XYZ file of C-alpha atoms in Angstrom:
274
model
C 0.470 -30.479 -0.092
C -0.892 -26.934 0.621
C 1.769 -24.747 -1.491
C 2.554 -21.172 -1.029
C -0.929 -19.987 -2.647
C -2.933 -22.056 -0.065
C -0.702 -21.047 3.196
C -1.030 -17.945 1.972
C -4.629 -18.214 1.770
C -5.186 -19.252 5.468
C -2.842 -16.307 6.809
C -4.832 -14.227 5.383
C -7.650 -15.503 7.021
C -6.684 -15.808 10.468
C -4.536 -12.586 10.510
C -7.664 -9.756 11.111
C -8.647 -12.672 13.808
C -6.517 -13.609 16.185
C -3.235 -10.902 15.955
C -3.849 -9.607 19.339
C -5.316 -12.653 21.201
C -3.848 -14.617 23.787
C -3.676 -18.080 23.766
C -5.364 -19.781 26.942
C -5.325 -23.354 26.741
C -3.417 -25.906 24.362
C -4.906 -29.532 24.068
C -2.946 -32.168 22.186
C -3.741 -36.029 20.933
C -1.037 -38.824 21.362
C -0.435 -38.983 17.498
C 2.948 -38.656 16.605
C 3.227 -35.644 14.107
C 6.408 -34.469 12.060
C 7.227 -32.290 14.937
C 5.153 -32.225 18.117
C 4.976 -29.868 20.971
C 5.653 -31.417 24.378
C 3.519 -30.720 27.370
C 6.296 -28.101 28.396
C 6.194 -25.972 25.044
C 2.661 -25.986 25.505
C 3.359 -24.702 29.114
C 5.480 -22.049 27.924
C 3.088 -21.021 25.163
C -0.325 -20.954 27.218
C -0.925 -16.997 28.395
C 0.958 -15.445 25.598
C -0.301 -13.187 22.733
C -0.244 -13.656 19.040
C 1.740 -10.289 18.296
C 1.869 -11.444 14.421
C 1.212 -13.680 11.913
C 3.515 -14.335 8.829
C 3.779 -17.050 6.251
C 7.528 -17.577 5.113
C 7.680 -20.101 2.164
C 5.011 -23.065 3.579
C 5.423 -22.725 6.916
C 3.056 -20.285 8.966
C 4.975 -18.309 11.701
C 2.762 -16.868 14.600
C 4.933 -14.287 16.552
C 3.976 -14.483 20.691
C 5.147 -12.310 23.061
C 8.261 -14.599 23.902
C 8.630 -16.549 20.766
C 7.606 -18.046 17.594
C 5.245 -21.079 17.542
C 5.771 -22.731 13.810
C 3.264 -24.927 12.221
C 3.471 -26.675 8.929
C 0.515 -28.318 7.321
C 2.484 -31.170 5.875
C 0.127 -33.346 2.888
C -3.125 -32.948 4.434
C -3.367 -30.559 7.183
C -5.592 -27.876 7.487
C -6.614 -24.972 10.261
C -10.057 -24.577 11.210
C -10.882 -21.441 12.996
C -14.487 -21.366 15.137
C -16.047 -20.531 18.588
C -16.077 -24.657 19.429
C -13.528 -26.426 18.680
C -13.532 -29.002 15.573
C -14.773 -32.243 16.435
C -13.444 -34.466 13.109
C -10.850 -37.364 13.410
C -7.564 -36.379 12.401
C -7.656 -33.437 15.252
C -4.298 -32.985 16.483
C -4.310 -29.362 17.845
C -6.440 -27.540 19.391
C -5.201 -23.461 20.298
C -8.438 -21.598 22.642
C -7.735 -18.306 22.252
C -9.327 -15.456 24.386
C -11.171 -13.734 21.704
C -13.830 -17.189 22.427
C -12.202 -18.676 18.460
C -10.539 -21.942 19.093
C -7.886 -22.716 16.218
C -8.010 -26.200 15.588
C -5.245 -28.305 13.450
C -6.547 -31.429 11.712
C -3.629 -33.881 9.570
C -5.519 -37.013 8.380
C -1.856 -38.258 7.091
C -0.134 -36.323 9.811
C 2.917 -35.061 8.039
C 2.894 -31.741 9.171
C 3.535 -30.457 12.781
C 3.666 -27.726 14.928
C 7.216 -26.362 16.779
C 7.654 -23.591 19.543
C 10.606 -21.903 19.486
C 11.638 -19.492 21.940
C 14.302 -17.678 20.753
C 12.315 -16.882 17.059
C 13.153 -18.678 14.113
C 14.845 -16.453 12.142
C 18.341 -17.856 13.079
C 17.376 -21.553 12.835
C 19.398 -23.646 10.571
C 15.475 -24.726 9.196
C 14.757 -21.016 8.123
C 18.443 -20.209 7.040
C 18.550 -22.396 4.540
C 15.309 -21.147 2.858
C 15.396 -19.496 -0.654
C 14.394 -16.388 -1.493
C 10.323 -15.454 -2.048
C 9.078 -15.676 -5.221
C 6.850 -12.927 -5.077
C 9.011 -10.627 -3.059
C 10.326 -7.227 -4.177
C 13.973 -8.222 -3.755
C 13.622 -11.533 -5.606
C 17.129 -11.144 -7.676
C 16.163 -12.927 -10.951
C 20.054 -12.802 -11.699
C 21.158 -14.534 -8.226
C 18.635 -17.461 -10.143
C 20.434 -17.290 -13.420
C 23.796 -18.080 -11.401
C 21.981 -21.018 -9.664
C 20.478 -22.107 -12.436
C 23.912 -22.190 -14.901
C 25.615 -24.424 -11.828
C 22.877 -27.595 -12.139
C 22.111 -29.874 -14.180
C 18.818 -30.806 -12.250
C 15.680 -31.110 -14.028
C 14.160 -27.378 -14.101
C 10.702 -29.100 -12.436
C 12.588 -30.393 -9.413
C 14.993 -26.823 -9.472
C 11.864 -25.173 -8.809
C 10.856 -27.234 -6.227
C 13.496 -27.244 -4.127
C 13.189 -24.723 -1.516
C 16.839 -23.748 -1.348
C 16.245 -22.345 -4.318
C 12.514 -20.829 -4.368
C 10.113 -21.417 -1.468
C 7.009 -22.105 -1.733
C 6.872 -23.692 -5.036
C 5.223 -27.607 -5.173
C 4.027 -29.843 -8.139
C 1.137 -27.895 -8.534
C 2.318 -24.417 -9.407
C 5.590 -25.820 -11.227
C 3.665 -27.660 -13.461
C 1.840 -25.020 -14.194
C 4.466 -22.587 -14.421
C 6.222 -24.564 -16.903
C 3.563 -25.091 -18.832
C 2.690 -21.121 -19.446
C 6.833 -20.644 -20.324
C 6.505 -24.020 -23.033
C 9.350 -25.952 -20.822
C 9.601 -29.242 -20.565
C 9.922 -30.354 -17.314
C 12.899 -32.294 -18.028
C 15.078 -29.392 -19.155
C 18.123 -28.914 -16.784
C 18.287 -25.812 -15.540
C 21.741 -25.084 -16.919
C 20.440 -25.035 -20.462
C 17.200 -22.219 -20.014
C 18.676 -18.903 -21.383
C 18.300 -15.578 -19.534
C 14.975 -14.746 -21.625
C 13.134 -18.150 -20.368
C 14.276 -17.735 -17.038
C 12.753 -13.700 -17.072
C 9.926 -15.287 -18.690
C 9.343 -18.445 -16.638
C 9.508 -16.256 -13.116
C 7.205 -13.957 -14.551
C 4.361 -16.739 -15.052
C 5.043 -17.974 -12.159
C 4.269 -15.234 -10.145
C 1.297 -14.365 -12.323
C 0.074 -18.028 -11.437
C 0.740 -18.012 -7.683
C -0.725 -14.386 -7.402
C -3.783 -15.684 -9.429
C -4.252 -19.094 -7.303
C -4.263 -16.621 -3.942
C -7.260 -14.726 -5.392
C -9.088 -17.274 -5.953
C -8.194 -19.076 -2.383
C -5.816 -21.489 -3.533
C -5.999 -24.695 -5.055
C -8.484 -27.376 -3.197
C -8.353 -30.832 -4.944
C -8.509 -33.143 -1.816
C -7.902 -31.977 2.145
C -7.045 -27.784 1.117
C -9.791 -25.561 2.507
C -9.594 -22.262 4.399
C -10.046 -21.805 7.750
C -13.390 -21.153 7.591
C -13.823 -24.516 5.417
C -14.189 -22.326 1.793
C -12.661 -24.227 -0.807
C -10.236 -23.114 -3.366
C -11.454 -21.975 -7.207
C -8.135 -22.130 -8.561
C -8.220 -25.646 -9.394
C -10.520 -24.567 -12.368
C -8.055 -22.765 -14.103
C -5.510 -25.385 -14.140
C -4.064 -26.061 -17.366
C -1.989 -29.562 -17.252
C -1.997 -30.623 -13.492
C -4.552 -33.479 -12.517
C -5.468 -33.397 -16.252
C -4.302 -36.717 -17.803
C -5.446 -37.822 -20.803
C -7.858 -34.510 -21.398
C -7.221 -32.277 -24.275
C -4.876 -29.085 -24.164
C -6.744 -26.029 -24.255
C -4.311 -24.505 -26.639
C -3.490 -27.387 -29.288
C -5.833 -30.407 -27.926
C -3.042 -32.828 -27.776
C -3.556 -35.228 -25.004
C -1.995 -34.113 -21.396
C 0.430 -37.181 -20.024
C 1.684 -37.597 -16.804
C 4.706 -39.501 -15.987
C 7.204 -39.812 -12.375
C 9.699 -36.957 -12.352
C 11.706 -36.476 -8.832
C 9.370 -39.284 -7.267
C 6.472 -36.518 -8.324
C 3.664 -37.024 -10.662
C 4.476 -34.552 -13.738
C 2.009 -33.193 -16.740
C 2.871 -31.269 -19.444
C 1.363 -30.901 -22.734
C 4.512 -33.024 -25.091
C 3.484 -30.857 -28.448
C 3.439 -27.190 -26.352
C 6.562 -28.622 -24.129
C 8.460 -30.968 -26.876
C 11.804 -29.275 -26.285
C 13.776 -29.879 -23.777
C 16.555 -27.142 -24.610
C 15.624 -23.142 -24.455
């Protein structure tokens, strides 16, 4: 699932191209998606202008003149930004703009979707109950701690849940645990105020690191202008099962955390109390 880095990634792309265009036509297949837009959003939308684009936690927000149309790229979707518009199976979405680019949305596994809604989504119940940004300037590191000393969830899924943090999957909180020596399997309640400092600080040094490089690409991620992501070669424990720790060569395992595949390194992580 394209994770903060990798949204990220693709708002930066289309940002410089379409902010000021106006959307023209909207075509559609009959695939059922997470969310869909009927033939009368797509009414509504048609003749408006992209004012802005944001990303808040996975979601991409594009600001029109009368609303926000919302898309989320689910497990496998991707945006593909070009003067013709993407002939591929899996094309569910297809926005002509009038700056002759046609934004096209392919899902092979079509968990994602796209929403309009006209009255912005800042007052939704969906946004609303959205954590805070990990890599904002107001992220309150002691509003964590509190969260943190009230659960005894595993610190992997913690992280993952977007109440808590957005934008946070199995790829970066794997990773992020790793750099802080966690184990996964630590509850939350039990990571002291130093680990906590420590563990947001990695994190952010990861996620900033994976959108420099263009975010992650191990199956379906690519940028809208199909560029893959590097960042997959500087992973340190996710996807690498059975391969050697770079720090201490012990074998990486994997195992089901949360329904979620998990890696960590079980001589760098071995404690599950910090």
């Amino acid at each position: 699932m394209p994770e903060l880095p990798e949204v990220e990634t693709i708002k930066r792309s289309l940002e410089p191209q379409i902010v000021g265009c106006r959307i023209t036509q909207i075509t559609a297949s009959t695939s059922r998606l997470r969310w869909t837009l009927s033939e009368s959003d797509r009414t509504a939308v048609v003749t408006q202008q992209i004012v802005s684009l944001v990303r808040r936690a996975k979601y991409l927000v594009f600001s029109l003149s009368q609303g926000d149309l919302v898309a989320h790229l689910g497990m496998s979707g991707y945006l593909a930004l070009q003067a013709t518009p993407l002939v591929k199976p899996h094309v569910h979405l297809s926005l002509y703009l009038d700056c002759n680019q046609v934004l096209s949305y392919c899902d092979p596994r079509r968990f994602g979707g796209w929403q309009w809604v006209p009255g912005g989504v800042h007052n939704t119940p969906m946004f609303e109950q959205l954590g805070p940004e990990p890599l904002s300037d107001q992220l309150d590191v002691e509003q964590l701690l509190q969260r943190m000393s009230r659960s005894q969830q595993a610190i992997k899924i913690w992280l993952m849940n977007q109440a808590n943090l957005v934008g946070v999957g199995n790829i970066y909180a794997n990773e992020a645990l790793f750099a802080t020596k966690i184990h996964p399997e630590t509850p939350a309640s039990m990571l002291s105020r130093a680990v906590v400092v420590q563990l947001i600080k990695n994190l952010q040094i990861i996620l900033l690191q994976a959108i420099e490089t263009g975010g992650t690409s191990l199956k379906d991620f690519q940028s809208t202008d199909g560029q893959l992501g590097y960042f997959s070669q500087k992973l340190q424990v996710y996807n690498r099962e059975g391969l050697p720790c770079y720090h201490c060569h012990s074998k990486i395992v994997r195992w089901q955390l949360g329904q979620r595949s998990t890696f960590a390194c079980m001589t760098c992580q071995n404690e599950r109390s910090c």
